[in-house]
Structure formats: structure tokens, C-alpha cells
PDB file of C-alpha atoms in Angstrom:
ATOM      1  CA  UNK A   1     199.185 209.708  -8.731  1.00 35.00           C
ATOM      2  CA  UNK A   2     195.323 209.749  -8.587  1.00 42.00           C
ATOM      3  CA  UNK A   3     193.481 209.910 -11.430  1.00 51.00           C
ATOM      4  CA  UNK A   4     189.820 209.424 -10.680  1.00 80.00           C
ATOM      5  CA  UNK A   5     187.681 206.982  -9.134  1.00 89.00           C
ATOM      6  CA  UNK A   6     186.649 203.681 -11.037  1.00 92.00           C
ATOM      7  CA  UNK A   7     183.759 201.368 -10.358  1.00 94.00           C
ATOM      8  CA  UNK A   8     182.552 198.008 -11.493  1.00 95.00           C
ATOM      9  CA  UNK A   9     179.468 196.179 -10.153  1.00 96.00           C
ATOM     10  CA  UNK A  10     178.062 193.086 -11.701  1.00 97.00           C
ATOM     11  CA  UNK A  11     174.819 191.693  -9.974  1.00 97.00           C
ATOM     12  CA  UNK A  12     173.922 188.562 -11.060  1.00 96.00           C
ATOM     13  CA  UNK A  13     174.185 187.982 -15.017  1.00 96.00           C
ATOM     14  CA  UNK A  14     173.695 192.037 -15.208  1.00 95.00           C
ATOM     15  CA  UNK A  15     176.641 194.494 -15.363  1.00 95.00           C
ATOM     16  CA  UNK A  16     175.323 197.942 -13.469  1.00 93.00           C
ATOM     17  CA  UNK A  17     176.704 200.787 -15.560  1.00 89.00           C
ATOM     18  CA  UNK A  18     175.017 203.261 -13.389  1.00 88.00           C
ATOM     19  CA  UNK A  19     173.788 203.258  -9.774  1.00 91.00           C
ATOM     20  CA  UNK A  20     172.512 206.125  -7.483  1.00 91.00           C
ATOM     21  CA  UNK A  21     173.765 203.958  -4.441  1.00 93.00           C
ATOM     22  CA  UNK A  22     176.344 201.445  -3.755  1.00 96.00           C
ATOM     23  CA  UNK A  23     176.990 200.664  -0.107  1.00 98.00           C
ATOM     24  CA  UNK A  24     179.535 198.206   1.497  1.00 98.00           C
ATOM     25  CA  UNK A  25     179.663 197.505   4.885  1.00 98.00           C
ATOM     26  CA  UNK A  26     182.277 195.477   7.055  1.00 98.00           C
ATOM     27  CA  UNK A  27     181.772 195.368  10.880  1.00 97.00           C
ATOM     28  CA  UNK A  28     184.180 193.520  13.359  1.00 96.00           C
ATOM     29  CA  UNK A  29     181.300 192.692  15.727  1.00 93.00           C
ATOM     30  CA  UNK A  30     179.714 190.725  12.837  1.00 93.00           C
ATOM     31  CA  UNK A  31     180.744 187.780  11.065  1.00 92.00           C
ATOM     32  CA  UNK A  32     179.503 188.559   7.392  1.00 97.00           C
ATOM     33  CA  UNK A  33     180.095 191.603   5.453  1.00 98.00           C
ATOM     34  CA  UNK A  34     177.036 193.245   3.396  1.00 98.00           C
ATOM     35  CA  UNK A  35     176.468 195.014   0.236  1.00 98.00           C
ATOM     36  CA  UNK A  36     173.551 197.176  -1.107  1.00 97.00           C
ATOM     37  CA  UNK A  37     173.113 198.333  -4.681  1.00 96.00           C
ATOM     38  CA  UNK A  38     170.258 200.230  -6.199  1.00 94.00           C
ATOM     39  CA  UNK A  39     169.398 199.811  -9.645  1.00 94.00           C
ATOM     40  CA  UNK A  40     167.513 201.950 -11.833  1.00 92.00           C
ATOM     41  CA  UNK A  41     165.207 199.289 -14.038  1.00 90.00           C
ATOM     42  CA  UNK A  42     162.102 201.537 -15.224  1.00 87.00           C
ATOM     43  CA  UNK A  43     161.477 198.496 -17.960  1.00 88.00           C
ATOM     44  CA  UNK A  44     161.975 195.627 -15.357  1.00 86.00           C
ATOM     45  CA  UNK A  45     164.769 194.130 -17.594  1.00 91.00           C
ATOM     46  CA  UNK A  46     167.238 193.797 -14.935  1.00 93.00           C
ATOM     47  CA  UNK A  47     164.589 192.294 -12.281  1.00 91.00           C
ATOM     48  CA  UNK A  48     163.854 189.491 -14.704  1.00 93.00           C
ATOM     49  CA  UNK A  49     167.324 188.272 -14.700  1.00 95.00           C
ATOM     50  CA  UNK A  50     168.064 188.303 -11.238  1.00 96.00           C
ATOM     51  CA  UNK A  51     167.416 185.612  -8.449  1.00 97.00           C
ATOM     52  CA  UNK A  52     168.510 185.015  -4.838  1.00 97.00           C
ATOM     53  CA  UNK A  53     171.927 183.163  -4.601  1.00 97.00           C
ATOM     54  CA  UNK A  54     173.342 184.816  -7.895  1.00 98.00           C
ATOM     55  CA  UNK A  55     177.034 186.156  -7.329  1.00 98.00           C
ATOM     56  CA  UNK A  56     177.576 189.971  -6.936  1.00 98.00           C
ATOM     57  CA  UNK A  57     181.008 191.268  -7.476  1.00 98.00           C
ATOM     58  CA  UNK A  58     182.017 195.250  -6.796  1.00 97.00           C
ATOM     59  CA  UNK A  59     185.298 196.488  -7.487  1.00 96.00           C
ATOM     60  CA  UNK A  60     186.307 200.169  -6.910  1.00 96.00           C
ATOM     61  CA  UNK A  61     189.222 202.231  -6.503  1.00 94.00           C
ATOM     62  CA  UNK A  62     191.181 205.369  -7.903  1.00 91.00           C
ATOM     63  CA  UNK A  63     192.845 205.017 -11.041  1.00 83.00           C
ATOM     64  CA  UNK A  64     196.581 205.015 -10.539  1.00 74.00           C
ATOM     65  CA  UNK A  65     196.521 203.421  -7.312  1.00 73.00           C
ATOM     66  CA  UNK A  66     196.818 199.786  -8.088  1.00 66.00           C
ATOM     67  CA  UNK A  67     197.280 198.558  -4.501  1.00 66.00           C
ATOM     68  CA  UNK A  68     194.420 200.434  -2.745  1.00 80.00           C
ATOM     69  CA  UNK A  69     191.460 199.018  -4.694  1.00 91.00           C
ATOM     70  CA  UNK A  70     188.535 197.319  -2.987  1.00 95.00           C
ATOM     71  CA  UNK A  71     187.231 193.902  -4.505  1.00 95.00           C
ATOM     72  CA  UNK A  72     184.211 192.195  -2.540  1.00 97.00           C
ATOM     73  CA  UNK A  73     182.393 189.117  -3.788  1.00 98.00           C
ATOM     74  CA  UNK A  74     178.921 187.917  -2.178  1.00 98.00           C
ATOM     75  CA  UNK A  75     175.562 186.517  -3.331  1.00 98.00           C
ATOM     76  CA  UNK A  76     172.289 188.173  -3.571  1.00 98.00           C
ATOM     77  CA  UNK A  77     170.256 187.694  -0.360  1.00 97.00           C
ATOM     78  CA  UNK A  78     167.358 189.565  -1.022  1.00 97.00           C
ATOM     79  CA  UNK A  79     165.820 191.962  -3.836  1.00 96.00           C
ATOM     80  CA  UNK A  80     163.604 194.713  -2.655  1.00 92.00           C
ATOM     81  CA  UNK A  81     160.867 196.543  -5.287  1.00 81.00           C
ATOM     82  CA  UNK A  82     159.502 200.216  -4.001  1.00 73.00           C
ATOM     83  CA  UNK A  83     155.929 200.618  -3.915  1.00 68.00           C
ATOM     84  CA  UNK A  84     154.347 201.821  -7.147  1.00 64.00           C
ATOM     85  CA  UNK A  85     153.859 205.482  -5.668  1.00 67.00           C
ATOM     86  CA  UNK A  86     157.448 205.736  -4.378  1.00 65.00           C
ATOM     87  CA  UNK A  87     159.717 208.159  -5.577  1.00 65.00           C
ATOM     88  CA  UNK A  88     162.072 205.572  -6.891  1.00 69.00           C
ATOM     89  CA  UNK A  89     159.718 203.387  -8.090  1.00 70.00           C
ATOM     90  CA  UNK A  90     161.352 202.460 -11.373  1.00 84.00           C
ATOM     91  CA  UNK A  91     164.199 201.205  -9.043  1.00 87.00           C
ATOM     92  CA  UNK A  92     164.953 198.086  -7.297  1.00 93.00           C
ATOM     93  CA  UNK A  93     167.516 197.623  -4.361  1.00 94.00           C
ATOM     94  CA  UNK A  94     169.548 194.204  -4.285  1.00 97.00           C
ATOM     95  CA  UNK A  95     171.032 193.404  -0.673  1.00 98.00           C
ATOM     96  CA  UNK A  96     173.909 191.007  -1.028  1.00 98.00           C
ATOM     97  CA  UNK A  97     176.098 189.032   1.858  1.00 98.00           C
ATOM     98  CA  UNK A  98     179.783 188.406   1.592  1.00 98.00           C
ATOM     99  CA  UNK A  99     181.530 185.026   1.143  1.00 98.00           C
ATOM    100  CA  UNK A 100     181.870 184.771   4.873  1.00 97.00           C
ATOM    101  CA  UNK A 101     178.416 183.548   4.615  1.00 97.00           C
ATOM    102  CA  UNK A 102     179.845 180.121   4.516  1.00 98.00           C
ATOM    103  CA  UNK A 103     180.636 180.614   8.453  1.00 97.00           C
ATOM    104  CA  UNK A 104     176.927 180.568   9.243  1.00 96.00           C
ATOM    105  CA  UNK A 105     175.623 178.100   6.385  1.00 97.00           C
ATOM    106  CA  UNK A 106     178.514 175.419   6.847  1.00 98.00           C
ATOM    107  CA  UNK A 107     177.611 173.000   9.726  1.00 97.00           C
ATOM    108  CA  UNK A 108     180.201 170.730  11.277  1.00 96.00           C
ATOM    109  CA  UNK A 109     179.604 167.196  12.894  1.00 95.00           C
ATOM    110  CA  UNK A 110     183.041 166.393  14.572  1.00 92.00           C
ATOM    111  CA  UNK A 111     184.558 165.121  17.705  1.00 93.00           C
ATOM    112  CA  UNK A 112     188.135 166.059  18.930  1.00 93.00           C
ATOM    113  CA  UNK A 113     190.156 164.272  21.532  1.00 94.00           C
ATOM    114  CA  UNK A 114     193.154 165.630  23.063  1.00 95.00           C
ATOM    115  CA  UNK A 115     193.811 168.291  20.207  1.00 95.00           C
ATOM    116  CA  UNK A 116     195.294 171.671  20.706  1.00 96.00           C
ATOM    117  CA  UNK A 117     192.786 174.326  20.383  1.00 96.00           C
ATOM    118  CA  UNK A 118     194.411 176.304  17.376  1.00 95.00           C
ATOM    119  CA  UNK A 119     194.430 172.955  15.222  1.00 96.00           C
ATOM    120  CA  UNK A 120     190.539 172.514  15.845  1.00 96.00           C
ATOM    121  CA  UNK A 121     190.100 176.257  15.187  1.00 97.00           C
ATOM    122  CA  UNK A 122     191.885 175.828  11.705  1.00 97.00           C
ATOM    123  CA  UNK A 123     189.834 172.670  10.775  1.00 96.00           C
ATOM    124  CA  UNK A 124     186.638 174.194  11.779  1.00 97.00           C
ATOM    125  CA  UNK A 125     187.307 177.455   9.591  1.00 98.00           C
ATOM    126  CA  UNK A 126     188.592 175.079   6.747  1.00 97.00           C
ATOM    127  CA  UNK A 127     185.272 173.306   6.695  1.00 97.00           C
ATOM    128  CA  UNK A 128     183.890 176.256   5.177  1.00 98.00           C
ATOM    129  CA  UNK A 129     185.984 176.087   1.994  1.00 97.00           C
ATOM    130  CA  UNK A 130     187.562 179.451   2.322  1.00 98.00           C
ATOM    131  CA  UNK A 131     191.186 179.758   2.487  1.00 97.00           C
ATOM    132  CA  UNK A 132     192.492 179.659   6.234  1.00 97.00           C
ATOM    133  CA  UNK A 133     194.877 182.597   7.233  1.00 96.00           C
ATOM    134  CA  UNK A 134     196.058 183.776  10.896  1.00 96.00           C
ATOM    135  CA  UNK A 135     194.454 181.944  13.917  1.00 96.00           C
ATOM    136  CA  UNK A 136     196.027 183.678  17.220  1.00 95.00           C
ATOM    137  CA  UNK A 137     194.248 181.336  19.894  1.00 93.00           C
ATOM    138  CA  UNK A 138     195.739 179.556  22.685  1.00 92.00           C
ATOM    139  CA  UNK A 139     197.399 175.997  22.264  1.00 93.00           C
ATOM    140  CA  UNK A 140     195.602 174.420  25.004  1.00 95.00           C
ATOM    141  CA  UNK A 141     194.915 170.692  24.795  1.00 95.00           C
ATOM    142  CA  UNK A 142     191.454 170.157  24.559  1.00 92.00           C
ATOM    143  CA  UNK A 143     190.340 166.736  26.535  1.00 91.00           C
ATOM    144  CA  UNK A 144     187.270 166.039  24.475  1.00 90.00           C
ATOM    145  CA  UNK A 145     185.197 168.708  22.221  1.00 92.00           C
ATOM    146  CA  UNK A 146     182.404 167.816  20.190  1.00 94.00           C
ATOM    147  CA  UNK A 147     180.499 169.637  17.582  1.00 95.00           C
ATOM    148  CA  UNK A 148     177.050 168.392  16.837  1.00 92.00           C
ATOM    149  CA  UNK A 149     175.643 169.867  13.632  1.00 93.00           C
ATOM    150  CA  UNK A 150     176.130 173.441  14.459  1.00 96.00           C
ATOM    151  CA  UNK A 151     177.420 176.167  12.237  1.00 97.00           C
ATOM    152  CA  UNK A 152     181.094 177.027  11.766  1.00 97.00           C
ATOM    153  CA  UNK A 153     180.475 180.197  13.576  1.00 96.00           C
ATOM    154  CA  UNK A 154     178.497 178.658  16.634  1.00 96.00           C
ATOM    155  CA  UNK A 155     181.497 176.106  16.676  1.00 96.00           C
ATOM    156  CA  UNK A 156     183.890 178.832  16.949  1.00 96.00           C
ATOM    157  CA  UNK A 157     181.917 180.287  19.850  1.00 95.00           C
ATOM    158  CA  UNK A 158     181.837 177.071  21.308  1.00 95.00           C
ATOM    159  CA  UNK A 159     185.478 176.739  21.434  1.00 96.00           C
ATOM    160  CA  UNK A 160     185.780 180.313  22.362  1.00 95.00           C
ATOM    161  CA  UNK A 161     183.833 179.623  25.487  1.00 94.00           C
ATOM    162  CA  UNK A 162     185.787 176.307  26.249  1.00 94.00           C
ATOM    163  CA  UNK A 163     188.949 178.504  26.317  1.00 95.00           C
ATOM    164  CA  UNK A 164     187.380 180.836  28.609  1.00 95.00           C
ATOM    165  CA  UNK A 165     185.696 178.503  31.040  1.00 94.00           C
ATOM    166  CA  UNK A 166     188.268 175.566  31.281  1.00 92.00           C
ATOM    167  CA  UNK A 167     191.276 177.512  30.605  1.00 94.00           C
ATOM    168  CA  UNK A 168     190.689 181.111  31.905  1.00 95.00           C
ATOM    169  CA  UNK A 169     191.682 182.821  28.522  1.00 95.00           C
ATOM    170  CA  UNK A 170     190.032 186.115  27.596  1.00 93.00           C
ATOM    171  CA  UNK A 171     188.539 185.714  24.220  1.00 94.00           C
ATOM    172  CA  UNK A 172     186.465 188.772  24.576  1.00 91.00           C
ATOM    173  CA  UNK A 173     188.476 190.958  21.775  1.00 91.00           C
ATOM    174  CA  UNK A 174     188.855 187.836  19.293  1.00 95.00           C
ATOM    175  CA  UNK A 175     186.971 188.417  16.222  1.00 95.00           C
ATOM    176  CA  UNK A 176     186.650 186.556  13.094  1.00 96.00           C
ATOM    177  CA  UNK A 177     186.689 187.873   9.678  1.00 97.00           C
ATOM    178  CA  UNK A 178     187.722 187.084   6.039  1.00 97.00           C
ATOM    179  CA  UNK A 179     191.108 188.980   5.386  1.00 94.00           C
ATOM    180  CA  UNK A 180     193.708 189.265   2.847  1.00 93.00           C
ATOM    181  CA  UNK A 181     195.273 186.091   4.063  1.00 94.00           C
ATOM    182  CA  UNK A 182     191.826 184.239   4.259  1.00 97.00           C
ATOM    183  CA  UNK A 183     189.701 183.423   7.567  1.00 97.00           C
ATOM    184  CA  UNK A 184     191.201 185.118  10.503  1.00 97.00           C
ATOM    185  CA  UNK A 185     190.463 184.360  14.175  1.00 97.00           C
ATOM    186  CA  UNK A 186     192.152 187.228  16.342  1.00 96.00           C
ATOM    187  CA  UNK A 187     192.244 189.659  19.025  1.00 95.00           C
ATOM    188  CA  UNK A 188     194.619 191.723  16.662  1.00 94.00           C
ATOM    189  CA  UNK A 189     194.529 193.749  13.781  1.00 96.00           C
ATOM    190  CA  UNK A 190     194.424 193.016  10.161  1.00 96.00           C
ATOM    191  CA  UNK A 191     198.012 193.660   8.528  1.00 94.00           C
ATOM    192  CA  UNK A 192     198.481 196.702   6.290  1.00 91.00           C
ATOM    193  CA  UNK A 193     199.796 200.404   7.105  1.00 92.00           C
ATOM    194  CA  UNK A 194     197.511 202.854   8.999  1.00 94.00           C
ATOM    195  CA  UNK A 195     195.088 204.519   6.828  1.00 94.00           C
ATOM    196  CA  UNK A 196     195.571 208.289   7.232  1.00 95.00           C
ATOM    197  CA  UNK A 197     192.427 210.684   7.597  1.00 97.00           C
ATOM    198  CA  UNK A 198     193.323 214.183   7.959  1.00 97.00           C
ATOM    199  CA  UNK A 199     191.952 217.801   8.371  1.00 96.00           C
ATOM    200  CA  UNK A 200     192.454 219.606   4.956  1.00 94.00           C
ATOM    201  CA  UNK A 201     192.991 216.223   3.327  1.00 94.00           C
ATOM    202  CA  UNK A 202     190.609 213.589   3.761  1.00 95.00           C
ATOM    203  CA  UNK A 203     188.544 214.391   6.980  1.00 97.00           C
ATOM    204  CA  UNK A 204     185.144 215.489   6.134  1.00 97.00           C
ATOM    205  CA  UNK A 205     183.224 214.967   9.683  1.00 97.00           C
ATOM    206  CA  UNK A 206     184.236 213.690  13.018  1.00 97.00           C
ATOM    207  CA  UNK A 207     182.345 212.950  16.423  1.00 97.00           C
ATOM    208  CA  UNK A 208     184.980 211.655  19.000  1.00 96.00           C
ATOM    209  CA  UNK A 209     184.031 209.382  21.725  1.00 94.00           C
ATOM    210  CA  UNK A 210     182.034 211.167  24.480  1.00 91.00           C
ATOM    211  CA  UNK A 211     183.263 208.804  27.030  1.00 91.00           C
ATOM    212  CA  UNK A 212     186.304 206.513  27.842  1.00 86.00           C
ATOM    213  CA  UNK A 213     184.019 203.406  27.147  1.00 89.00           C
ATOM    214  CA  UNK A 214     182.296 205.300  23.902  1.00 93.00           C
ATOM    215  CA  UNK A 215     182.917 205.201  20.260  1.00 95.00           C
ATOM    216  CA  UNK A 216     183.760 207.636  17.736  1.00 97.00           C
ATOM    217  CA  UNK A 217     182.677 208.126  14.238  1.00 98.00           C
ATOM    218  CA  UNK A 218     184.788 210.001  11.534  1.00 98.00           C
ATOM    219  CA  UNK A 219     183.638 210.644   7.922  1.00 98.00           C
ATOM    220  CA  UNK A 220     186.395 210.546   5.196  1.00 97.00           C
ATOM    221  CA  UNK A 221     186.679 210.862   1.625  1.00 96.00           C
ATOM    222  CA  UNK A 222     186.328 207.505  -0.186  1.00 96.00           C
ATOM    223  CA  UNK A 223     189.003 205.322   1.245  1.00 96.00           C
ATOM    224  CA  UNK A 224     188.493 202.219  -1.165  1.00 95.00           C
ATOM    225  CA  UNK A 225     190.825 199.733   0.203  1.00 93.00           C
ATOM    226  CA  UNK A 226     189.786 200.093   3.919  1.00 96.00           C
ATOM    227  CA  UNK A 227     188.049 197.150   5.942  1.00 97.00           C
ATOM    228  CA  UNK A 228     187.270 196.691   9.912  1.00 97.00           C
ATOM    229  CA  UNK A 229     190.213 195.801  11.855  1.00 96.00           C
ATOM    230  CA  UNK A 230     192.704 197.821   9.847  1.00 96.00           C
ATOM    231  CA  UNK A 231     194.509 200.915  11.681  1.00 97.00           C
ATOM    232  CA  UNK A 232     193.377 204.227  11.056  1.00 97.00           C
ATOM    233  CA  UNK A 233     195.481 207.289  11.836  1.00 98.00           C
ATOM    234  CA  UNK A 234     193.067 210.237  12.758  1.00 98.00           C
ATOM    235  CA  UNK A 235     194.434 213.971  12.505  1.00 98.00           C
ATOM    236  CA  UNK A 236     192.029 216.220  13.337  1.00 97.00           C
ATOM    237  CA  UNK A 237     193.560 219.562  14.122  1.00 96.00           C
ATOM    238  CA  UNK A 238     190.372 221.260  15.150  1.00 93.00           C
ATOM    239  CA  UNK A 239     189.934 219.424  17.992  1.00 94.00           C
ATOM    240  CA  UNK A 240     193.639 218.953  18.708  1.00 94.00           C
ATOM    241  CA  UNK A 241     193.203 215.030  18.354  1.00 95.00           C
ATOM    242  CA  UNK A 242     196.066 212.830  16.721  1.00 97.00           C
ATOM    243  CA  UNK A 243     195.690 208.879  17.173  1.00 96.00           C
ATOM    244  CA  UNK A 244     195.971 205.734  15.799  1.00 97.00           C
ATOM    245  CA  UNK A 245     193.192 203.350  16.342  1.00 97.00           C
ATOM    246  CA  UNK A 246     191.615 200.497  15.025  1.00 97.00           C
ATOM    247  CA  UNK A 247     188.200 200.500  12.688  1.00 98.00           C
ATOM    248  CA  UNK A 248     185.741 198.512  14.451  1.00 97.00           C
ATOM    249  CA  UNK A 249     183.182 199.458  11.361  1.00 98.00           C
ATOM    250  CA  UNK A 250     183.653 200.616   7.943  1.00 98.00           C
ATOM    251  CA  UNK A 251     181.068 201.607   5.624  1.00 98.00           C
ATOM    252  CA  UNK A 252     181.704 202.737   1.972  1.00 98.00           C
ATOM    253  CA  UNK A 253     179.174 204.943   0.228  1.00 97.00           C
ATOM    254  CA  UNK A 254     179.177 205.345  -3.644  1.00 96.00           C
ATOM    255  CA  UNK A 255     176.229 207.869  -4.350  1.00 92.00           C
ATOM    256  CA  UNK A 256     175.354 210.548  -6.851  1.00 85.00           C
ATOM    257  CA  UNK A 257     175.834 213.234  -4.311  1.00 85.00           C
ATOM    258  CA  UNK A 258     179.301 212.166  -3.362  1.00 90.00           C
ATOM    259  CA  UNK A 259     181.346 209.069  -2.181  1.00 95.00           C
ATOM    260  CA  UNK A 260     182.786 208.803   1.383  1.00 97.00           C
ATOM    261  CA  UNK A 261     183.952 206.043   4.053  1.00 98.00           C
ATOM    262  CA  UNK A 262     182.590 206.175   7.403  1.00 98.00           C
ATOM    263  CA  UNK A 263     184.912 204.660  10.379  1.00 98.00           C
ATOM    264  CA  UNK A 264     183.513 203.845  13.773  1.00 98.00           C
ATOM    265  CA  UNK A 265     186.443 203.488  16.312  1.00 97.00           C
ATOM    266  CA  UNK A 266     186.822 203.384  20.278  1.00 95.00           C
ATOM    267  CA  UNK A 267     185.192 200.438  22.789  1.00 89.00           C
ATOM    268  CA  UNK A 268     185.524 197.243  21.092  1.00 87.00           C
ATOM    269  CA  UNK A 269     182.067 195.357  21.814  1.00 79.00           C
ATOM    270  CA  UNK A 270     183.389 192.038  20.859  1.00 75.00           C
ATOM    271  CA  UNK A 271     182.074 189.871  18.303  1.00 70.00           C
ATOM    272  CA  UNK A 272     178.433 189.015  18.443  1.00 59.00           C
TER     273      UNK A 272
END
């Protein structure tokens, strides 16, 4: 039974009890998830306690739905302050990056001789210090592979290029993300039941793809546990559509005017 929305937000040492905007963004085409939190701070007390690199924790979901909450952790990347003549001059905006930041900040200096590609991939991902989950890559033996002071994300790209050029594999649909089981490198989906978005229940707006290679955008009431790479079942009776598709991007928006989840689906552009 859904009893209401519960939101907990901690930014650095401050517990945020009221925010006009919280936005959480997951994209399959990006390595790192991102969050934005607007914080009313008319006296500057919160700003004086914040610094880049401090932890950020978001937790939100419906009371009575214990298995369908969003729990996100990251660090402050930027603290923005509006101009003195702006409407929200008494607020500040905190931009944060998820734990996956370790993929772009951790460097590797290793060489491998006659090692299977999947074992090399797991070794690279483990260098971040994050748990390693599913790694769905070919097990071809690499004659010799060198990573010379590059980030883990770039090393994964380098390994992907080797598998394409040397062994002929199509790695264009593979993506790296931090899933429930840990870091995942796969062309597949994040495990879990399909999230339902239906007319007269949860559907707010829908713009289907206009071409076979296009993307569609559907706006739903807040779906707290949804992330990119999860399956979404969309039932739009007005357009006569009933389909199950992969979420390429998910944006959770919590604001004074109402809460929503925006899902992008369709042609997968690949990992960038």
C-alpha cells in the first residue's frame, strides 16, 4: 500500500529538510550519474559548511513500498550561487557526481600477457574499489595488452576497441554502469521486473519515436527505483502502443510543482 513520498537528503554535513528542486540523472550513454539539489540558504549558513568533495546522499521512495526506493550516493562537484538580483538569490545549487566517478579518476598502469578479456575487464573494474558485478564480454585470449596511466573508463574503451578490431566483436551496445550487483559491463539490461507506465495510472505525457532510429520520451509519476538499462513497459491507449523497452536515460525530478520521472527510450547511441 502506497502511503506517501518520503525524501531524505544529506549534502556534506547538512541535512536538507526543504528543497525546491532535487534532480537525479542516470544515462546509459554516460559513465557517471549526476544529481542537482537546490538549497534555500538566505543567511548563508549552509554554504559556509559545504565544500567540493563532500558526500551527498539521496534516499526517496513511497512509504509502504520497501523494495522500491532510490538510494544514491555521490560527492559534491560544484556549488553554484545565483547573482544578487536573481529570483532565487537566497538559494544555492549543489551539483554532485555518483560513486561511478571512480571510473574516471582511478588510473591503471598494468600489462597483461595471454589473459582472457573478461578477466582483464574484471581486474580493471576492481581497481576502482567499487564492487564488480556482471561482466558480459567475450573470453578471447589477449596476446598482449598494455594500459599506461589511463583512467579505468579509458582502459575499458581501449579493451573494447581491441575486441572489435582484433577479434571482430560488436561492442557498440555495451555500456558500463553501477548496478545493484556492482559495476556492470554488458550489452544487456539491469536485472529487475519491468517498470509499468500506463495510461490513467502513471502516464503523464508521451512522445514516441518519430523514426525507426529515433528516441521517445515518456513522463511518468515518480518511479523511485528506476534507473537506466532497466526494462520499462509502456501502455499508451491513446496512441495504441503497448511495448516493453530499455530505459536509455532516467531523470527523477522532485520539485514544488510536482514529482515526476522522465524516461528516454529507442535507438541506443552507445556508450560515450
